XYZ file of C-alpha atoms in Angstrom:
83
model
C 0.100 0.001 0.078
C 2.692 2.518 0.892
C 4.098 1.868 -3.130
C 0.740 3.212 -4.768
C -0.811 -0.316 -4.968
C -4.252 -0.988 -3.920
C -6.392 -3.340 -1.580
C -7.207 -6.172 -3.815
C -9.299 -8.167 -1.136
C -10.414 -8.712 2.227
C -10.643 -12.323 3.502
C -13.051 -13.223 6.495
C -12.909 -16.668 8.093
C -16.225 -17.933 9.214
C -17.571 -20.899 10.972
C -20.667 -21.525 8.461
C -20.160 -20.718 4.563
C -23.335 -20.896 3.704
C -24.682 -18.956 6.362
C -22.078 -16.145 5.846
C -23.531 -16.053 2.342
C -26.950 -15.908 3.312
C -25.992 -12.859 5.629
C -23.588 -11.110 3.149
C -27.025 -11.304 0.264
C -29.533 -10.109 3.487
C -26.985 -6.876 3.450
C -26.699 -6.164 0.057
C -23.454 -7.833 -1.317
C -23.430 -10.094 -4.142
C -22.338 -13.256 -4.646
C -20.065 -13.511 -7.494
C -19.650 -17.808 -7.631
C -20.870 -20.638 -5.827
C -18.324 -21.997 -3.116
C -15.780 -24.085 -4.139
C -12.691 -26.211 -2.515
C -9.568 -24.071 -2.389
C -5.973 -26.279 -2.569
C -4.364 -23.747 -1.014
C -6.307 -23.878 2.226
C -6.661 -27.367 2.439
C -9.851 -27.739 0.366
C -11.851 -25.625 2.718
C -14.410 -24.061 1.147
C -14.236 -20.561 -0.281
C -16.708 -17.789 -1.748
C -16.539 -14.390 -3.113
C -18.681 -11.824 -2.564
C -18.366 -7.852 -4.320
C -19.339 -4.817 -1.858
C -19.450 -1.425 -4.004
C -18.196 -0.121 -0.842
C -15.584 -2.063 -0.010
C -14.944 -4.666 -3.404
C -13.866 -8.236 -3.283
C -14.573 -9.789 -0.397
C -13.264 -13.956 0.356
C -14.861 -15.843 2.435
C -13.249 -19.055 3.726
C -14.719 -22.002 5.926
C -13.158 -22.557 9.193
C -11.570 -25.720 9.312
C -13.513 -27.166 12.098
C -16.640 -26.155 9.710
C -17.161 -30.138 8.869
C -16.731 -31.311 11.918
C -19.539 -29.183 13.595
C -23.313 -29.628 13.603
C -25.715 -26.021 13.214
C -25.657 -25.822 16.993
C -21.893 -25.501 17.161
C -20.982 -28.708 18.661
C -18.460 -31.374 17.518
C -20.671 -33.733 15.178
C -18.083 -36.549 15.410
C -18.999 -36.807 19.240
C -23.023 -36.611 18.164
C -22.278 -39.381 15.490
C -20.301 -42.048 18.008
C -23.710 -41.974 20.237
C -26.514 -42.285 17.208
C -24.418 -45.695 16.303
């Protein structure tokens, strides 16, 4: 930034990518594409949204997302009690 370059994008780690995308759309941001696995982030899902005021925003799903249920509990612990 000191050399005159502008900000390319912001990245936020989110616990639930689908919920974050819903909140982003409800706040007037525009989803650029569907979520995809990102090899650079151990195949965690990412999605891009656009804000006219800020620009590009990357949403990165938290590493624990696949292991948690919707209440935030560890889904692996819950799965073992079902069997």
